CSV table of C-alpha atoms and ligand atoms in Angstrom, one decimal:
chain,number,residue,atom,x,y,z
A,57,MET,CA,-37.5,84.5,-8.0
A,58,GLY,CA,-40.5,82.5,-6.4
A,59,TYR,CA,-40.5,79.0,-6.3
A,60,ARG,CA,-43.1,76.3,-7.5
A,61,ILE,CA,-44.5,73.3,-5.9
A,62,ARG,CA,-45.3,70.3,-8.1
A,63,MET,CA,-47.4,66.7,-7.2
A,64,ARG,CA,-45.2,63.6,-7.9
A,65,PHE,CA,-46.4,59.8,-7.8
A,66,PRO,CA,-44.9,57.3,-5.6
A,67,GLU,CA,-41.2,57.3,-5.6
A,68,GLY,CA,-41.5,60.7,-7.0
A,69,LYS,CA,-42.9,58.9,-10.5
A,70,ARG,CA,-44.6,62.1,-12.7
A,71,LYS,CA,-47.7,60.1,-14.5
A,72,ALA,CA,-49.6,57.2,-13.7
A,73,PHE,CA,-51.1,54.6,-15.7
A,74,THR,CA,-54.6,52.8,-14.7
A,75,LEU,CA,-57.9,51.5,-16.3
A,76,SER,CA,-61.5,51.0,-15.5
A,77,TYR,CA,-63.8,48.7,-16.7
A,78,ASP,CA,-67.9,48.5,-16.6
A,79,ASP,CA,-70.7,45.7,-16.3
A,80,GLY,CA,-69.1,42.9,-14.4
A,81,MET,CA,-68.7,40.4,-17.1
A,82,THR,CA,-66.9,37.1,-17.5
A,83,SER,CA,-64.5,38.2,-20.3
A,84,ASP,CA,-63.2,40.8,-17.0
A,85,PHE,CA,-61.6,37.4,-16.3
A,86,ARG,CA,-59.1,37.9,-19.4
A,87,LEU,CA,-58.5,41.0,-18.7
A,88,ALA,CA,-57.3,41.2,-15.3
A,89,GLU,CA,-54.8,38.3,-16.9
A,90,ILE,CA,-53.7,40.2,-19.4
A,91,MET,CA,-53.3,43.6,-16.7
A,92,ARG,CA,-51.2,41.4,-13.9
A,93,LYS,CA,-48.9,39.9,-16.4
A,94,ASN,CA,-47.9,43.9,-17.5
A,95,GLY,CA,-48.0,45.0,-13.7
A,96,ILE,CA,-50.9,47.6,-14.4
A,97,LYS,CA,-54.1,47.6,-12.1
A,98,GLY,CA,-57.4,49.1,-12.3
A,99,THR,CA,-61.1,49.2,-11.5
A,100,PHE,CA,-63.8,47.0,-12.0
A,101,ASN,CA,-68.0,48.9,-11.7
A,102,VAL,CA,-70.3,46.4,-11.2
A,103,ASN,CA,-73.9,46.4,-11.2
A,104,THR,CA,-75.0,44.0,-7.8
A,105,GLY,CA,-78.9,43.6,-8.9
A,106,CYS,CA,-77.4,42.1,-12.6
A,107,PHE,CA,-75.7,38.9,-11.6
A,108,GLN,CA,-76.5,35.8,-13.9
A,109,ALA,CA,-78.5,33.5,-12.3
A,110,GLU,CA,-75.9,30.7,-10.6
A,111,ASP,CA,-77.6,27.4,-11.7
A,112,PHE,CA,-77.1,29.0,-15.5
A,113,GLU,CA,-75.3,26.4,-18.0
A,114,ASP,CA,-73.5,28.6,-21.0
A,115,PRO,CA,-74.7,27.1,-24.4
A,116,PRO,CA,-71.5,26.1,-26.4
A,117,GLU,CA,-72.1,28.4,-28.6
A,118,LYS,CA,-69.7,31.8,-27.8
A,119,HIS,CA,-71.9,34.4,-26.3
A,120,ARG,CA,-71.3,37.2,-23.6
A,121,ARG,CA,-72.9,37.2,-20.2
A,122,ARG,CA,-72.1,38.9,-16.6
A,123,MET,CA,-70.8,36.9,-14.0
A,124,LYS,CA,-72.1,35.2,-12.0
A,125,LYS,CA,-72.1,36.3,-7.8
A,126,SER,CA,-70.1,33.8,-7.0
A,127,GLU,CA,-67.9,34.1,-10.2
A,128,MET,CA,-68.3,37.9,-9.0
A,129,LEU,CA,-66.3,36.6,-5.7
A,130,ALA,CA,-63.9,34.7,-7.2
A,131,PHE,CA,-62.7,37.2,-9.8
A,132,TYR,CA,-61.9,39.5,-6.7
A,133,GLU,CA,-60.2,36.6,-4.9
A,134,GLN,CA,-58.0,36.2,-7.4
A,135,TYR,CA,-57.1,39.5,-8.5
A,136,LYS,CA,-57.7,41.9,-5.6
A,137,ASP,CA,-53.5,42.9,-6.0
A,138,VAL,CA,-54.7,44.6,-8.9
A,139,ALA,CA,-58.7,45.0,-9.1
A,140,GLU,CA,-60.4,47.7,-7.4
A,141,MET,CA,-64.2,47.2,-7.1
A,142,ALA,CA,-66.5,49.9,-7.8
A,143,VAL,CA,-70.3,51.3,-8.1
A,144,HIS,CA,-72.2,51.3,-11.6
A,145,THR,CA,-75.2,51.3,-9.8
A,146,VAL,CA,-77.4,48.1,-8.8
A,147,THR,CA,-79.5,47.8,-11.8
A,148,HIS,CA,-78.1,49.7,-14.5
A,149,PRO,CA,-80.2,52.3,-15.2
A,150,THR,CA,-79.6,55.5,-17.4
A,151,LEU,CA,-79.4,57.9,-13.9
A,152,ASN,CA,-80.3,61.5,-15.8
A,153,THR,CA,-83.8,60.1,-16.2
A,154,LEU,CA,-84.5,58.6,-12.9
A,155,PRO,CA,-86.0,60.7,-10.0
A,156,THR,CA,-82.9,61.7,-7.1
A,157,GLY,CA,-84.7,59.1,-4.4
A,158,SER,CA,-83.6,56.1,-7.2
A,159,VAL,CA,-80.2,57.6,-8.1
A,160,THR,CA,-79.8,57.9,-4.5
A,161,TRP,CA,-80.8,53.9,-3.6
A,162,GLU,CA,-79.2,52.6,-7.2
A,163,VAL,CA,-75.6,53.7,-5.5
A,164,ALA,CA,-75.7,53.6,-2.1
A,165,GLN,CA,-77.2,50.0,-2.5
A,166,ASP,CA,-74.3,49.3,-4.2
A,167,ARG,CA,-71.8,50.6,-2.8
A,168,HIS,CA,-73.3,48.4,0.4
A,169,ASN,CA,-73.5,45.6,-1.4
A,170,ILE,CA,-70.2,46.0,-2.7
A,171,GLU,CA,-68.7,46.7,0.8
A,172,GLU,CA,-70.7,43.0,1.8
A,173,LEU,CA,-69.5,40.8,-1.0
A,174,PHE,CA,-65.7,41.5,-0.9
A,175,GLY,CA,-65.2,42.8,3.1
A,176,VAL,CA,-64.1,46.5,1.6
A,177,VAL,CA,-65.1,50.5,1.6
A,178,CYS,CA,-66.2,51.3,-1.9
A,179,ARG,CA,-65.7,54.7,-3.1
A,180,GLY,CA,-65.7,54.2,-6.6
A,181,MET,CA,-68.1,54.9,-9.2
A,182,ALA,CA,-68.7,55.1,-13.2
A,183,TYR,CA,-72.0,56.3,-14.5
A,184,PRO,CA,-73.9,53.3,-16.3
A,185,ASP,CA,-74.4,55.3,-20.0
A,186,GLY,CA,-72.2,58.0,-18.7
A,187,ALA,CA,-75.8,60.2,-18.0
A,188,TYR,CA,-75.4,62.3,-15.0
A,189,THR,CA,-77.5,65.7,-14.4
A,190,ASP,CA,-75.9,68.5,-11.6
A,191,GLU,CA,-78.7,66.3,-9.2
A,192,THR,CA,-76.8,62.9,-9.8
A,193,VAL,CA,-73.8,64.3,-8.6
A,194,LYS,CA,-75.5,66.1,-5.4
A,195,ALA,CA,-77.4,62.4,-5.0
A,196,LEU,CA,-73.3,60.6,-5.3
A,197,GLU,CA,-71.8,63.3,-2.6
A,198,VAL,CA,-75.2,62.4,0.0
A,199,CYS,CA,-73.9,59.0,-1.1
A,200,GLY,CA,-70.3,59.3,0.1
A,201,ILE,CA,-69.1,58.8,-3.9
A,202,ALA,CA,-65.3,60.0,-4.0
A,203,TYR,CA,-65.1,60.0,-7.8
A,204,ALA,CA,-67.3,59.0,-10.6
A,205,ARG,CA,-65.7,58.5,-14.5
A,206,THR,CA,-67.8,59.5,-17.7
A,207,THR,CA,-67.6,59.1,-21.2
A,208,LYS,CA,-65.9,62.0,-21.7
A,209,SER,CA,-62.4,62.1,-23.2
A,210,ALA,CA,-59.9,64.9,-22.1
A,211,GLY,CA,-56.4,63.7,-22.6
A,212,PHE,CA,-53.9,63.3,-20.3
A,213,ASP,CA,-54.7,65.8,-17.7
A,214,LEU,CA,-55.6,64.8,-13.9
A,215,PRO,CA,-59.4,65.7,-12.8
A,216,THR,CA,-60.8,68.5,-11.1
A,217,ASP,CA,-64.0,67.8,-10.9
A,218,TRP,CA,-63.9,64.3,-9.4
A,219,LEU,CA,-67.6,63.9,-10.0
A,220,ARG,CA,-67.4,64.4,-13.6
A,221,MET,CA,-64.3,62.4,-14.0
A,222,PRO,CA,-63.6,62.2,-17.3
A,223,ALA,CA,-61.0,59.1,-18.8
A,224,THR,CA,-58.5,59.8,-21.8
A,225,CYS,CA,-59.9,57.6,-24.2
A,226,HIS,CA,-62.1,54.5,-25.0
A,227,HIS,CA,-60.1,51.5,-26.2
A,228,THR,CA,-62.0,51.7,-29.5
A,229,ILE,CA,-60.3,54.9,-30.8
A,230,PRO,CA,-58.5,54.2,-33.7
A,231,ASN,CA,-54.9,56.2,-32.6
A,232,LEU,CA,-54.6,54.4,-29.2
A,233,GLN,CA,-51.3,53.0,-30.1
A,234,GLU,CA,-50.0,56.8,-31.2
A,235,LEU,CA,-51.9,58.2,-28.1
A,236,GLY,CA,-50.1,55.8,-25.8
A,237,GLU,CA,-46.3,56.4,-27.1
A,238,GLU,CA,-47.4,60.1,-26.9
A,239,PHE,CA,-47.7,59.7,-23.0
A,240,LEU,CA,-44.7,57.3,-23.1
A,241,ASN,CA,-42.8,60.4,-24.3
A,242,LEU,CA,-43.9,63.1,-22.2
A,243,LYS,CA,-41.2,65.2,-20.6
A,244,LEU,CA,-43.0,66.4,-18.0
A,245,ASP,CA,-39.3,67.9,-16.3
A,246,THR,CA,-40.1,71.6,-16.1
A,247,TYR,CA,-42.0,73.7,-13.5
A,248,ARG,CA,-44.6,73.9,-15.7
A,249,ASP,CA,-45.4,70.5,-16.5
A,250,THR,CA,-47.9,68.9,-13.6
A,251,ALA,CA,-48.5,65.3,-12.9
A,252,LYS,CA,-50.3,63.5,-16.0
A,253,TRP,CA,-52.2,60.4,-16.3
A,254,PHE,CA,-53.5,57.5,-18.8
A,255,TYR,CA,-56.9,56.5,-18.1
A,256,LEU,CA,-58.3,54.0,-20.9
A,257,TRP,CA,-62.0,52.7,-20.0
A,258,GLY,CA,-64.1,50.3,-21.6
A,259,HIS,CA,-66.1,46.7,-21.8
A,260,THR,CA,-64.2,43.8,-22.5
A,261,TYR,CA,-66.8,42.1,-24.2
A,262,GLU,CA,-66.0,44.3,-26.9
A,263,PHE,CA,-62.7,42.5,-27.3
A,264,ASP,CA,-65.0,39.6,-28.2
A,265,ASP,CA,-67.8,41.0,-30.4
A,266,ASN,CA,-64.6,42.8,-32.1
A,267,ASN,CA,-62.2,40.1,-32.0
A,268,ASP,CA,-59.6,41.6,-31.2
A,269,TRP,CA,-58.1,40.9,-27.9
A,270,GLU,CA,-54.7,41.4,-29.4
A,271,LYS,CA,-55.3,45.2,-29.5
A,272,ILE,CA,-55.1,45.7,-25.8
A,273,GLU,CA,-52.7,42.7,-25.1
A,274,ARG,CA,-50.6,44.5,-27.2
A,275,PHE,CA,-51.6,48.2,-25.9
A,276,LEU,CA,-50.8,46.7,-22.3
A,277,GLU,CA,-47.5,45.4,-23.1
A,278,GLN,CA,-46.7,49.0,-24.5
A,279,MET,CA,-47.9,50.9,-21.5
A,280,GLY,CA,-46.9,48.5,-18.8
A,281,GLY,CA,-44.0,47.8,-16.5
A,282,LYS,CA,-42.1,51.4,-17.4
A,283,PRO,CA,-39.6,51.8,-14.4
A,284,GLU,CA,-41.5,55.9,-14.8
A,285,ILE,CA,-45.0,55.2,-14.2
A,286,TRP,CA,-47.4,54.5,-11.3
A,287,TYR,CA,-49.4,51.8,-11.7
A,288,ALA,CA,-52.6,52.0,-9.9
A,289,THR,CA,-56.7,51.5,-9.3
A,290,ASN,CA,-58.8,54.8,-9.8
A,291,ILE,CA,-58.9,55.2,-6.0
A,292,GLU,CA,-55.5,54.9,-5.6
A,293,ILE,CA,-54.7,58.0,-7.4
A,294,TYR,CA,-57.8,59.9,-5.7
A,295,ASP,CA,-56.3,59.0,-2.3
A,296,TYR,CA,-53.3,60.0,-3.3
A,297,ILE,CA,-53.4,63.3,-5.2
A,298,LYS,CA,-55.8,64.1,-1.9
A,299,ALA,CA,-52.9,63.5,0.4
A,300,PHE,CA,-51.4,65.6,-1.5
A,301,GLU,CA,-53.8,68.3,-1.2
A,302,SER,CA,-53.6,67.7,3.0
A,303,LEU,CA,-50.2,68.5,3.1
A,304,GLN,CA,-50.0,71.5,5.1
A,305,PHE,CA,-47.3,74.2,4.9
A,306,SER,CA,-45.6,76.7,6.8
A,307,VAL,CA,-46.6,80.0,5.9
A,308,ASP,CA,-43.2,81.2,4.1
A,309,GLY,CA,-42.8,77.4,2.7
A,310,LYS,CA,-40.2,76.1,4.5
A,311,ARG,CA,-41.8,73.5,6.6
A,312,VAL,CA,-44.4,70.9,5.6
A,313,PHE,CA,-46.5,68.7,7.7
A,314,ASN,CA,-48.2,65.3,6.6
A,315,PRO,CA,-51.4,64.7,8.7
A,316,THR,CA,-51.9,61.4,6.3
A,317,CYS,CA,-51.8,57.8,6.6
A,318,ARG,CA,-49.3,57.7,3.1
A,319,PRO,CA,-45.7,59.4,2.2
A,320,VAL,CA,-46.3,62.1,-0.1
A,321,TRP,CA,-44.2,62.9,-2.9
A,322,PHE,CA,-43.3,66.7,-4.5
A,323,ALA,CA,-41.2,68.7,-6.4
A,324,VAL,CA,-40.1,72.7,-6.0
A,325,TYR,CA,-38.6,74.4,-8.5
A,326,ARG,CA,-36.6,77.2,-6.9
A,327,LYS,CA,-33.3,78.7,-8.6
A,328,TYR,CA,-35.4,81.0,-11.2
A,329,LEU,CA,-37.6,78.0,-11.9
A,330,LYS,CA,-35.2,76.3,-13.3
A,331,ALA,CA,-34.4,72.0,-13.5
A,332,PRO,CA,-33.5,70.0,-11.7
A,333,ALA,CA,-36.4,70.8,-8.8
A,334,ASP,CA,-35.3,69.8,-5.6
A,335,GLU,CA,-37.3,66.0,-4.8
A,336,TYR,CA,-39.1,65.4,-1.5
A,337,CYS,CA,-40.8,62.5,0.4
A,338,VAL,CA,-42.3,63.3,3.5
A,339,ASN,CA,-44.1,60.1,5.3
A,340,PRO,CA,-47.1,60.1,7.4
A,341,GLY,CA,-46.9,62.4,10.8
A,342,GLU,CA,-43.6,63.8,10.0
A,343,THR,CA,-42.6,67.3,9.3
A,344,ILE,CA,-39.4,68.2,7.1
A,345,THR,CA,-38.1,71.6,6.2
A,346,LEU,CA,-37.8,72.1,2.6
B,70,LIG,ZN1,-72.3,49.7,-18.1
């Protein structure tokens, strides 16, 4: 007969949506506003050694640039309810070309700067240019990085190797809307179905360069506001999954203790693995009988 345990996201949801945008450009403000409008959260990967000079004056013609430090502080103040600030290294070097000592400095120093600037504990990262080696990954571990996003695409499956984390896609793929539709149509209601995510990434200056802001406006409207989707930053999803993995089950699978600080949802398929499954939520510090 047997049974199967499947993680659910908060409130028993089976899907999550997140995104991350890199480089700390002034156009991040516009994206964050669109995110908030649609109830979407995400992660901004910043290079704390690359701020625009405070006394820089914008020319009248259209141009793209990085935020000043004061603008970055204002950005986080304005959007901390939808934004996680994460590491993208201090100076945006291509990490697979650097000695390990320099990789470690670029990551740990950026992490420290972000923590000091925003008063947070920062554990997320995106690789500049998506470049890394096995040595780079080891350096990230030493620096206390929990996850690092690559530039690879891997559908809707949740990551298993968090320091080589793929996304679902970059926003410039031609079939973005169809892929979004496919995700929205997933049922995920059999014992075979694991929880899934949609992870979008890119740079906000690309919308200026390609003059296609309406593309992301339409897409986030399409994906936002769905009761069956959990909208979260990268680190919120990471921390939730780690909390689920920390649940302590009795050997017969009939009791479970939640040693973490957050409520955790999961489903148990019994009855010849047929749906509907029994759905559970175990609160912090609680032991429940299944
Ligand atoms: Zn970058």
